[in-house]
PDB file of C-alpha atoms in Angstrom:
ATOM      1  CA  UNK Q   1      67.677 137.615 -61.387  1.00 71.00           C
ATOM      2  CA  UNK Q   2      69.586 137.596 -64.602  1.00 85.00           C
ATOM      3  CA  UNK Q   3      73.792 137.048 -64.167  1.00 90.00           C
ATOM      4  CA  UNK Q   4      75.586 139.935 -66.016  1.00 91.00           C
ATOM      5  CA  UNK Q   5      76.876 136.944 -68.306  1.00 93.00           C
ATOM      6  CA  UNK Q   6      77.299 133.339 -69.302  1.00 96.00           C
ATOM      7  CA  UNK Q   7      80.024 131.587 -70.990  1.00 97.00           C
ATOM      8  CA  UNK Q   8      80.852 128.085 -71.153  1.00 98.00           C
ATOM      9  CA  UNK Q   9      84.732 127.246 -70.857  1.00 98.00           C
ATOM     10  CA  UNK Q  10      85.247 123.871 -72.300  1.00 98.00           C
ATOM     11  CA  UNK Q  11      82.113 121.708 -70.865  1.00 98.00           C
ATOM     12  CA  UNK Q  12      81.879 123.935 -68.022  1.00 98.00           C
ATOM     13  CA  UNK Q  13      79.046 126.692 -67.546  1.00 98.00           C
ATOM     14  CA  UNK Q  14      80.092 129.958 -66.049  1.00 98.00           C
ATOM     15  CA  UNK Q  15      77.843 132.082 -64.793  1.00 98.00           C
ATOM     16  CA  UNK Q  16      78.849 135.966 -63.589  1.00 98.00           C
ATOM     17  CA  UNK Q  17      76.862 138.273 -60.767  1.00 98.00           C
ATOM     18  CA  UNK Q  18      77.111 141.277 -59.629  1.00 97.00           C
ATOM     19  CA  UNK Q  19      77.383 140.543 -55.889  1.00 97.00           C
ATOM     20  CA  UNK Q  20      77.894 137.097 -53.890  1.00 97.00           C
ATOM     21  CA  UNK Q  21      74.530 137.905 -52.453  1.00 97.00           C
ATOM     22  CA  UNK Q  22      72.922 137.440 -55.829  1.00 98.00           C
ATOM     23  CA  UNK Q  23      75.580 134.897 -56.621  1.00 98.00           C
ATOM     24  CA  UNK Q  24      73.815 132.770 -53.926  1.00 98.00           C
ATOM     25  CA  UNK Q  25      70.334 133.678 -54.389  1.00 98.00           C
ATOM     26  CA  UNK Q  26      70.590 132.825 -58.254  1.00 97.00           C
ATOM     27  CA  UNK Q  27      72.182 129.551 -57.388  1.00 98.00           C
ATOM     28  CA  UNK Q  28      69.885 128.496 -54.623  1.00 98.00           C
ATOM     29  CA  UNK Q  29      67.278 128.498 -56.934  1.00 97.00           C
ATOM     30  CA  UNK Q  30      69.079 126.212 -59.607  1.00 97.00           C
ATOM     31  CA  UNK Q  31      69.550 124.209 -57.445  1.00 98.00           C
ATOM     32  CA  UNK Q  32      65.925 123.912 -56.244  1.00 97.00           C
ATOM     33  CA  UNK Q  33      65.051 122.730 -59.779  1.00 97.00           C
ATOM     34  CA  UNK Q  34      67.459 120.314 -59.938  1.00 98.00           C
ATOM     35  CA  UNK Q  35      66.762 118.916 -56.087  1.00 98.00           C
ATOM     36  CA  UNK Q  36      62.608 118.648 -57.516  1.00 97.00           C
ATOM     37  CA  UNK Q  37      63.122 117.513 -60.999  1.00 97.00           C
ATOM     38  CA  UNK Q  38      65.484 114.566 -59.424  1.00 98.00           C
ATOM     39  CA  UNK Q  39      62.706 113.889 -56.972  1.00 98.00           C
ATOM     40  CA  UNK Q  40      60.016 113.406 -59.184  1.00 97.00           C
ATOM     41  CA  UNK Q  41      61.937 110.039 -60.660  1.00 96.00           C
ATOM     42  CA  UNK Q  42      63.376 108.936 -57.686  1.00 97.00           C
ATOM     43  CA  UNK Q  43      62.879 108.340 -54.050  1.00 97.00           C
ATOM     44  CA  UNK Q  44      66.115 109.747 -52.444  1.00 98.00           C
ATOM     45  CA  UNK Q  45      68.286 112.435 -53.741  1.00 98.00           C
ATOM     46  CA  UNK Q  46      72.177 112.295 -52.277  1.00 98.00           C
ATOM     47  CA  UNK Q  47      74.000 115.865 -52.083  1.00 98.00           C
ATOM     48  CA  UNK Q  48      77.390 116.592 -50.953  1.00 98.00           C
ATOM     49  CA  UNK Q  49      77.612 120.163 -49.352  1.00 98.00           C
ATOM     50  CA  UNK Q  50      80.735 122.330 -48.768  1.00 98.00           C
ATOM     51  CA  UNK Q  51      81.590 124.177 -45.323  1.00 96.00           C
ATOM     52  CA  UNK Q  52      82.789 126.979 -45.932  1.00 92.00           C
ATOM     53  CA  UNK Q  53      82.246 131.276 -46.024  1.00 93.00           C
ATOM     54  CA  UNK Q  54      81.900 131.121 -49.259  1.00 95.00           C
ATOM     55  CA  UNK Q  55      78.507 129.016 -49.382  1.00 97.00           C
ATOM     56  CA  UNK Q  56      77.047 131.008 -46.957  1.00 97.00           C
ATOM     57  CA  UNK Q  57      74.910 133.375 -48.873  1.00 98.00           C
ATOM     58  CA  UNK Q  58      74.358 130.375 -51.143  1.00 98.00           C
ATOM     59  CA  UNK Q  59      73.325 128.144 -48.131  1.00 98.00           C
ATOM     60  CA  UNK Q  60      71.063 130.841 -46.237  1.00 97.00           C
ATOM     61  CA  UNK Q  61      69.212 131.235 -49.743  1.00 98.00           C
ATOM     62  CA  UNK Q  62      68.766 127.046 -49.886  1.00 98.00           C
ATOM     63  CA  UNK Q  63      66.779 126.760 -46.528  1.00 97.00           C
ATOM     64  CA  UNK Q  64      64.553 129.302 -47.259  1.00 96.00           C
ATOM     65  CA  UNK Q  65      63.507 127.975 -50.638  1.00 93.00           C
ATOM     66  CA  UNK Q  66      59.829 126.101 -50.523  1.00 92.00           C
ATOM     67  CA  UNK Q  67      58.587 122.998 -51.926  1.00 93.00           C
ATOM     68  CA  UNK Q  68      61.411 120.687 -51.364  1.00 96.00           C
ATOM     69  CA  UNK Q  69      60.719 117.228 -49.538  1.00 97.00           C
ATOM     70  CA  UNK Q  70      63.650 117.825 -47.338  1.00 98.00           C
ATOM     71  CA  UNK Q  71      62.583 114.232 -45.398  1.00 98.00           C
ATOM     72  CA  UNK Q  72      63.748 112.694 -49.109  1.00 98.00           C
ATOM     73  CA  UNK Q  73      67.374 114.389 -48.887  1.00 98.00           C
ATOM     74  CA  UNK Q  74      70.377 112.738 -47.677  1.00 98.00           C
ATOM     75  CA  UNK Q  75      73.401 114.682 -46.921  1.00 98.00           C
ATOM     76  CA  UNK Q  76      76.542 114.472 -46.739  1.00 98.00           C
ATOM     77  CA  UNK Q  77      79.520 116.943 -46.424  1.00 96.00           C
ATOM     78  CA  UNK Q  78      82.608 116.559 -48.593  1.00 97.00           C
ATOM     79  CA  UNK Q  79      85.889 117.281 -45.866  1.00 97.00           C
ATOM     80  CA  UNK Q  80      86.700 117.249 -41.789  1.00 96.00           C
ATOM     81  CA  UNK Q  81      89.705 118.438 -39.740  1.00 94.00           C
ATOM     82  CA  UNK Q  82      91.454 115.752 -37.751  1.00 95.00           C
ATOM     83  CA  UNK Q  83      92.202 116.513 -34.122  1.00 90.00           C
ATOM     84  CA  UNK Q  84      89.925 119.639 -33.666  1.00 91.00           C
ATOM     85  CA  UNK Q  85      87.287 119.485 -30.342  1.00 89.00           C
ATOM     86  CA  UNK Q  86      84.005 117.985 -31.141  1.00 91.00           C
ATOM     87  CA  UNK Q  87      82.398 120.928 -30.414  1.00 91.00           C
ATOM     88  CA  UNK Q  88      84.865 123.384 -32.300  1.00 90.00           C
ATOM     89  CA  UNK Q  89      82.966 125.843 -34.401  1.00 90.00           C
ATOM     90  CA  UNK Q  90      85.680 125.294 -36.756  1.00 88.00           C
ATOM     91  CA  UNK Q  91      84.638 121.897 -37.704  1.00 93.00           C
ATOM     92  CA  UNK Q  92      83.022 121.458 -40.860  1.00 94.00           C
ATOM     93  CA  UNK Q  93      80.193 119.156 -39.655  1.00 96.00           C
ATOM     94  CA  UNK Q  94      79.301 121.753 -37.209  1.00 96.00           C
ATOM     95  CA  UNK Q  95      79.506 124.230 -39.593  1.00 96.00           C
ATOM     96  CA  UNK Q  96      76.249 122.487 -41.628  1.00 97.00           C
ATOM     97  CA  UNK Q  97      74.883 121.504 -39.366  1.00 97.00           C
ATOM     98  CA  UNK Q  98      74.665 125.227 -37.464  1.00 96.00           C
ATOM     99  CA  UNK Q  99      74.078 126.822 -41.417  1.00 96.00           C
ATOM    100  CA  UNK Q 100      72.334 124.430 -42.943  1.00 97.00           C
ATOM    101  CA  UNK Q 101      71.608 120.920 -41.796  1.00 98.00           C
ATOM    102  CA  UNK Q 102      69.643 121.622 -39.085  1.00 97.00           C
ATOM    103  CA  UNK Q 103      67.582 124.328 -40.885  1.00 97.00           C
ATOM    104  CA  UNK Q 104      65.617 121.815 -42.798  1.00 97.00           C
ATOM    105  CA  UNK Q 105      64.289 118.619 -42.168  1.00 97.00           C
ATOM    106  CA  UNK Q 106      66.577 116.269 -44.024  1.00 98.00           C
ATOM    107  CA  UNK Q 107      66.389 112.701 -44.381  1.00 98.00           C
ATOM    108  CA  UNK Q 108      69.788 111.526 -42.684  1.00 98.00           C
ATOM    109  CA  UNK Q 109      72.578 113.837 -42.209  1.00 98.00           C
ATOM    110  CA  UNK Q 110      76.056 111.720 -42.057  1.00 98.00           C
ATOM    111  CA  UNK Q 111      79.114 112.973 -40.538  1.00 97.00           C
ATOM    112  CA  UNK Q 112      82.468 112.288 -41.229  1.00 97.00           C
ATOM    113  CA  UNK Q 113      84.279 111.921 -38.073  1.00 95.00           C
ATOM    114  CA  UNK Q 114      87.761 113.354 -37.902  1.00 93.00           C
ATOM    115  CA  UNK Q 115      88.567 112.678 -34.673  1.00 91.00           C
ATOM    116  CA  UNK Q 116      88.029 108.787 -34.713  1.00 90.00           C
ATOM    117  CA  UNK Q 117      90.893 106.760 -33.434  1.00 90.00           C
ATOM    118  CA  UNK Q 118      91.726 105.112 -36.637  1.00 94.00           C
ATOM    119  CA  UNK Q 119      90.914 107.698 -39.759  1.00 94.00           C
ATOM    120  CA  UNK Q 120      91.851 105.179 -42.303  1.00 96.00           C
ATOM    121  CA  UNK Q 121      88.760 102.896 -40.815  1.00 97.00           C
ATOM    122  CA  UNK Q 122      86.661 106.623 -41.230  1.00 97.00           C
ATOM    123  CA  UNK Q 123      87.523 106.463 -44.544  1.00 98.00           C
ATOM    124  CA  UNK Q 124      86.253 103.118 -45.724  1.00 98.00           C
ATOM    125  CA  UNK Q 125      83.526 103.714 -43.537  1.00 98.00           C
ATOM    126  CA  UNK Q 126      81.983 106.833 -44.938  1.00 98.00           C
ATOM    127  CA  UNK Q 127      83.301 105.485 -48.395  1.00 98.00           C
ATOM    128  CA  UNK Q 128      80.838 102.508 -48.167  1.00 98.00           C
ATOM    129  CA  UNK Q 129      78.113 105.300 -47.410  1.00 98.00           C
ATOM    130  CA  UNK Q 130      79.155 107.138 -50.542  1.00 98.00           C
ATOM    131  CA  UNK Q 131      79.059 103.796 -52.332  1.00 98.00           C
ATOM    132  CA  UNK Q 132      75.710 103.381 -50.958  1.00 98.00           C
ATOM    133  CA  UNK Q 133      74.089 105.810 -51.345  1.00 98.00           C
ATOM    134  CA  UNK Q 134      75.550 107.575 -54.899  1.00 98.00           C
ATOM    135  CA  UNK Q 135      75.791 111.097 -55.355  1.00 98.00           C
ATOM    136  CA  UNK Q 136      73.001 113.211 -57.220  1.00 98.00           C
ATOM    137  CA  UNK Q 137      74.335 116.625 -56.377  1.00 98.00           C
ATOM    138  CA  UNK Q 138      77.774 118.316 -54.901  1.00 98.00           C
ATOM    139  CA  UNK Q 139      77.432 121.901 -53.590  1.00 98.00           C
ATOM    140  CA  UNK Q 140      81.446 123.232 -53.617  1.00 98.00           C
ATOM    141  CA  UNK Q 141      83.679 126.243 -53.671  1.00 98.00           C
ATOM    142  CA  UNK Q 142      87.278 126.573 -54.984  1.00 98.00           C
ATOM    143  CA  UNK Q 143      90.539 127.024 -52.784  1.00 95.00           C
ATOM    144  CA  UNK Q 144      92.682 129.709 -52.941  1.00 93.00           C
ATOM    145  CA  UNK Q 145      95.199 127.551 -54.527  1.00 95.00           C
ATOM    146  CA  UNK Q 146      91.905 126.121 -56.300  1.00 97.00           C
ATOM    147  CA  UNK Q 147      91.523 122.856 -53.899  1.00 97.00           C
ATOM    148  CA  UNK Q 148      88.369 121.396 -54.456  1.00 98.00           C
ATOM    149  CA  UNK Q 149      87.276 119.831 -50.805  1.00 97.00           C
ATOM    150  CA  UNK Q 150      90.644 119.537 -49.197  1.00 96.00           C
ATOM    151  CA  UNK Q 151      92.635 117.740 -52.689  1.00 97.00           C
ATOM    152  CA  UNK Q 152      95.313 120.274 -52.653  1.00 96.00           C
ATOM    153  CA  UNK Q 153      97.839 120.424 -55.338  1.00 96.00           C
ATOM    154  CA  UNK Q 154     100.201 118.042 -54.263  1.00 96.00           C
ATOM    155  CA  UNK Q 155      97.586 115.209 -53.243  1.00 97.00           C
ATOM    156  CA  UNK Q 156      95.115 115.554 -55.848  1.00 98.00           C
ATOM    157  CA  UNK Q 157      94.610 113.204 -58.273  1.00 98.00           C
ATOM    158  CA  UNK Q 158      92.304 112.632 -60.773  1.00 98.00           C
ATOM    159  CA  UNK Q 159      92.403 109.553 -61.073  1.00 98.00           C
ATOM    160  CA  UNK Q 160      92.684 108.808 -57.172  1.00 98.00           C
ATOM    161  CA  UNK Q 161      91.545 105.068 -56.214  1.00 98.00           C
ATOM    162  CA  UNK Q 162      89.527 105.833 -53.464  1.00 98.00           C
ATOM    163  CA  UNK Q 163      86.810 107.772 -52.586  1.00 98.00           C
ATOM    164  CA  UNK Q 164      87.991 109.121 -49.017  1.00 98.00           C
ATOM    165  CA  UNK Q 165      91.303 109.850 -47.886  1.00 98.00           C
ATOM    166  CA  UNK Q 166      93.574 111.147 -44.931  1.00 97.00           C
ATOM    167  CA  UNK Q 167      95.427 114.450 -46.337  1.00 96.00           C
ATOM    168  CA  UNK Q 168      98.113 116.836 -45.219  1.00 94.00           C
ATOM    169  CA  UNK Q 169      96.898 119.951 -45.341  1.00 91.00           C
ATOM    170  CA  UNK Q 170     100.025 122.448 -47.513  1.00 90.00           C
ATOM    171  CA  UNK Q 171      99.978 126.217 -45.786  1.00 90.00           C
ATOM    172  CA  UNK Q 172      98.022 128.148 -48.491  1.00 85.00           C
ATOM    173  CA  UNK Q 173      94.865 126.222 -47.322  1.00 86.00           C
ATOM    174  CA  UNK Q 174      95.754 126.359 -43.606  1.00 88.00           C
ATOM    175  CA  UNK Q 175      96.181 130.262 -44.393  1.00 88.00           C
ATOM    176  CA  UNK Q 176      92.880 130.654 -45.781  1.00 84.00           C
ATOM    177  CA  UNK Q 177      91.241 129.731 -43.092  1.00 86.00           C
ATOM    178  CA  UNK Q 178      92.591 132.169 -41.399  1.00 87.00           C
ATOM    179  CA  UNK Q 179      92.589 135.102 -44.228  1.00 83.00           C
ATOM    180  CA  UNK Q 180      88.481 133.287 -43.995  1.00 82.00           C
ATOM    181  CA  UNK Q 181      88.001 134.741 -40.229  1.00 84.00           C
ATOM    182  CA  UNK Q 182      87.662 130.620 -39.326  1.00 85.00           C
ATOM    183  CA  UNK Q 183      90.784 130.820 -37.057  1.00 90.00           C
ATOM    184  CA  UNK Q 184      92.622 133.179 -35.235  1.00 90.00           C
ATOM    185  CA  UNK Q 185      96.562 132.126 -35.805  1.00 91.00           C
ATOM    186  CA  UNK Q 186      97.986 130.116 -38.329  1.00 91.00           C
ATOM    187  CA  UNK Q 187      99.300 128.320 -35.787  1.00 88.00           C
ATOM    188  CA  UNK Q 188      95.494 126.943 -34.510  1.00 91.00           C
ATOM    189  CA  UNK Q 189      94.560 125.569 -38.010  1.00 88.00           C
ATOM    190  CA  UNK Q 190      94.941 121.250 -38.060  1.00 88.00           C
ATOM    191  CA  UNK Q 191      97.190 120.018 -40.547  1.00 90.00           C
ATOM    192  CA  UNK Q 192      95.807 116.946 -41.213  1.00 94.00           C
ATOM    193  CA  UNK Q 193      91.667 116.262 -42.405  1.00 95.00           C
ATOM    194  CA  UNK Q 194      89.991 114.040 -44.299  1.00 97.00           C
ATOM    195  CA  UNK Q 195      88.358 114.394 -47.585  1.00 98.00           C
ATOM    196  CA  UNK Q 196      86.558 113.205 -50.382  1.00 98.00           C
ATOM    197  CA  UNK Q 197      88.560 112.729 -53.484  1.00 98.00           C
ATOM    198  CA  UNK Q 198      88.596 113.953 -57.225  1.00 98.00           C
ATOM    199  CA  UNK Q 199      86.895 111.336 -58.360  1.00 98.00           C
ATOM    200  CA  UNK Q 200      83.971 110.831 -55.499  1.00 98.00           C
ATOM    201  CA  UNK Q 201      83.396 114.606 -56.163  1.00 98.00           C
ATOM    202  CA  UNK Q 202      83.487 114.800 -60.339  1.00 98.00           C
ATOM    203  CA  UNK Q 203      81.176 111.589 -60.438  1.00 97.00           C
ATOM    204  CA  UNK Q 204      78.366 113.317 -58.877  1.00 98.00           C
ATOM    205  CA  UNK Q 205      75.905 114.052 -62.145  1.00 98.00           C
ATOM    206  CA  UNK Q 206      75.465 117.886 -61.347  1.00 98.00           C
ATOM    207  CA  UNK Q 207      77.826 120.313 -59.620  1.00 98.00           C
ATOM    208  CA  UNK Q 208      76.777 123.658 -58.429  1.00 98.00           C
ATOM    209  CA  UNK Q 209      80.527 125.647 -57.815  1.00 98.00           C
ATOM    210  CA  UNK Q 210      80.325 128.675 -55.479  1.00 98.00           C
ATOM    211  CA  UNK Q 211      82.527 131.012 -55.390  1.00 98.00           C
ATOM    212  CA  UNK Q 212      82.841 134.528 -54.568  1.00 98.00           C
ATOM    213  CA  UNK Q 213      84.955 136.972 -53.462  1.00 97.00           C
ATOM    214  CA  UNK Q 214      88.260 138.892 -54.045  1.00 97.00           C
ATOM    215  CA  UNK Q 215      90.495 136.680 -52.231  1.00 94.00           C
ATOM    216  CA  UNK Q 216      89.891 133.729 -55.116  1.00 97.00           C
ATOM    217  CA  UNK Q 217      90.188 135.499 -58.270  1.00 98.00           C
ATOM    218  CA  UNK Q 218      93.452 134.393 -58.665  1.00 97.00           C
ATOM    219  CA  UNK Q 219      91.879 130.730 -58.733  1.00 98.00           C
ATOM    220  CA  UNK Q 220      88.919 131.814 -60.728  1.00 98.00           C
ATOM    221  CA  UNK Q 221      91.829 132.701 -63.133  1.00 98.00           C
ATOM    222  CA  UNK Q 222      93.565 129.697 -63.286  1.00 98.00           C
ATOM    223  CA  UNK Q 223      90.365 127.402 -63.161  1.00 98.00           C
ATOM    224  CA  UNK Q 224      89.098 129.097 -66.280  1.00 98.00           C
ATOM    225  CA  UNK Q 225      92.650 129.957 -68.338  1.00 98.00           C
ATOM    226  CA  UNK Q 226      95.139 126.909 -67.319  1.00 98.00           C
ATOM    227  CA  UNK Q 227      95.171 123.448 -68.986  1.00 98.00           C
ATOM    228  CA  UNK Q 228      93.125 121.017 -67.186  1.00 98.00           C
ATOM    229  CA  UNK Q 229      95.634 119.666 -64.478  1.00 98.00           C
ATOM    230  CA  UNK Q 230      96.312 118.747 -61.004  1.00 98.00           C
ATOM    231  CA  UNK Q 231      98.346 121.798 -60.384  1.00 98.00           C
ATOM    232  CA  UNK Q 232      95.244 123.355 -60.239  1.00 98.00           C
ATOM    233  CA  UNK Q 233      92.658 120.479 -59.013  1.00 98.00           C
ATOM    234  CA  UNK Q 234      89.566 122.657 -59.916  1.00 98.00           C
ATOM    235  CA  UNK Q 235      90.709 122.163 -63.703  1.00 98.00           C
ATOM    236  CA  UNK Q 236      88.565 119.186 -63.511  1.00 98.00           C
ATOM    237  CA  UNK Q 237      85.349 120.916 -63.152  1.00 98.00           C
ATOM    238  CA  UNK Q 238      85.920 121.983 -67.165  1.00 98.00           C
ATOM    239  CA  UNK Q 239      85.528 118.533 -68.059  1.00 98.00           C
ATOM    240  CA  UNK Q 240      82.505 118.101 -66.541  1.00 98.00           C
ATOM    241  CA  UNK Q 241      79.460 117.498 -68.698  1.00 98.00           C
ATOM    242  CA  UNK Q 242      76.996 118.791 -66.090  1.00 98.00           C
ATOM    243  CA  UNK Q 243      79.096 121.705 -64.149  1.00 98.00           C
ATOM    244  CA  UNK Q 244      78.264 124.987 -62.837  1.00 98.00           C
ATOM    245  CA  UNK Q 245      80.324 128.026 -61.955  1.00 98.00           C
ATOM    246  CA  UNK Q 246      79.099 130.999 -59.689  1.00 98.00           C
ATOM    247  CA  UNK Q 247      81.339 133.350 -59.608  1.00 98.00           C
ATOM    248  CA  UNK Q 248      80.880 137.363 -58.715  1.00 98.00           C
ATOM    249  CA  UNK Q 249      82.236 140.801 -59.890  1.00 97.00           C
ATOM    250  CA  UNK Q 250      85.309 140.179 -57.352  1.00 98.00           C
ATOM    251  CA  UNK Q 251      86.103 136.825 -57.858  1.00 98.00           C
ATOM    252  CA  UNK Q 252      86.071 136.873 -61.956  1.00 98.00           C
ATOM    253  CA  UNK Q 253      88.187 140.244 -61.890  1.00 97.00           C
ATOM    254  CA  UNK Q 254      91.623 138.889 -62.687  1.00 97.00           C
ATOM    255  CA  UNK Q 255      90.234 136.352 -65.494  1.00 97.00           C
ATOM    256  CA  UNK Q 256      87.744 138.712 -67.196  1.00 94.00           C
ATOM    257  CA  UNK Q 257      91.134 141.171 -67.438  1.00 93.00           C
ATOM    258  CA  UNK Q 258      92.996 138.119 -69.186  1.00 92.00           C
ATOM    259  CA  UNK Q 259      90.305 137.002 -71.500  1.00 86.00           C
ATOM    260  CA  UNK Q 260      89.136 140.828 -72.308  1.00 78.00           C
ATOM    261  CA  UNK Q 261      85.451 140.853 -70.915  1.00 64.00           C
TER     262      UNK Q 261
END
């Protein structure tokens, strides 16, 4: 299926749909040719995946794609609640793994763990991984207040040191999970997680960005129209020499208005 346009902004390709469903369909697909073409010239391809609604259409349209040597596909997913049950739906490794991970035979599937006793140890920890295993591929969405994995405004950097970190989480994410169905009451969400930085994200040699949906036009807007900044951490994705942005009828509403499309 054909989006109902393209556009680059800066490096960064933008591609419109009509619905999320074909949103997802369209980008599965991409992203099938990119998963083959990098396992044709190497043995392992390394993807990052995001947990969230918003992938879902994207991620039910992934496992049913054919021809992929799942069993050559490591995974790993980019963010993780601190303090939640091991069991909570909420989490995002359970998330994947109920959507996604254990749909398809993949390679190794590695967790971060936000409930280990010492999250700064989980962080060096699952940093060596990334270190170890570098990243071919990140699947992601955009926050409401355009977070990119859990690097909100005030704790995103571009230029961050590390690779994993422990984060406060400010209330415009911990209210989208709930405007997301995710949780209940505000008052359930965590306020702490951990998460992969800027950097570890942006290094990745392809991005697929998903991102549907009313509810994030206003961060569709300001990815797209802003300067590139931390104020609005998906900026980044516009300097990105190998970037792509899904985006539907809903969620491009208030930029296509600003830019006259």
């Amino acid at each position: 299926m054909n989006p109902l346009q393209e556009t680059t902004v800066d490096k960064l390709n933008v591609k419109l749909f009509e619905t999320r469903q074909e949103l997802g369909q369209n980008a599965a697909e991409m992203a099938v040719v990119k998963i083959k073409e990098l396992l044709q010239n190497q043995d392992i391809v390394n993807i990052i995946f995001a947990a969230a609604p918003s992938q879902n259409e994207f991620l039910d349209a992934l496992a049913l794609q054919e021809g992929i040597d799942w069993g050559r596909v490591n995974a790993f997913h980019m963010d993780e609640y601190i303090g939640l049950a091991d069991d909570a739906p909420q989490r995002f490794g359970n998330f994947l793994k109920d959507r996604f991970f254990d749909k398809v035979p993949l390679k190794n599937v590695y967790y971060l763990n936000g409930n280990i006793s010492d999250p700064a140890e989980e962080c060096r920890r699952y940093s060596a991984l990334l270190e170890t295993y570098p990243t071919d591929i990140v699947f992601m969405g955009i926050g409401e207040n355009c977070h990119i994995a859990f690097n909100d405004p005030h704790v995103a950097f571009f230029d961050d040191p590390v690779l994993v970190k422990r984060i406060d989480l400010d209330l415009t994410s911990r209210l989208q999970q709930v405007h997301d169905g995710c949780f209940a009451t505000l008052e359930q969400v965590p306020e702490y997680a951990l998460t992969l930085t800027i950097p570890a994200l942006v290094k990745a040699p392809s991005v697929f960005c998903m991102v549907p949906a009313a509810h994030k036009a206003e961060a569709i807007y300001h990815t797209l129209v802003d300067d590139i900044q931390e104020l609005y951490p998906s900026t980044i994705l516009r300097n990105h020499p190998n970037a792509t942005l899904f985006i539907d009828q809903n969620s491009a509403q208030k930029w296509r208005e600003a830019v006259s499309l």
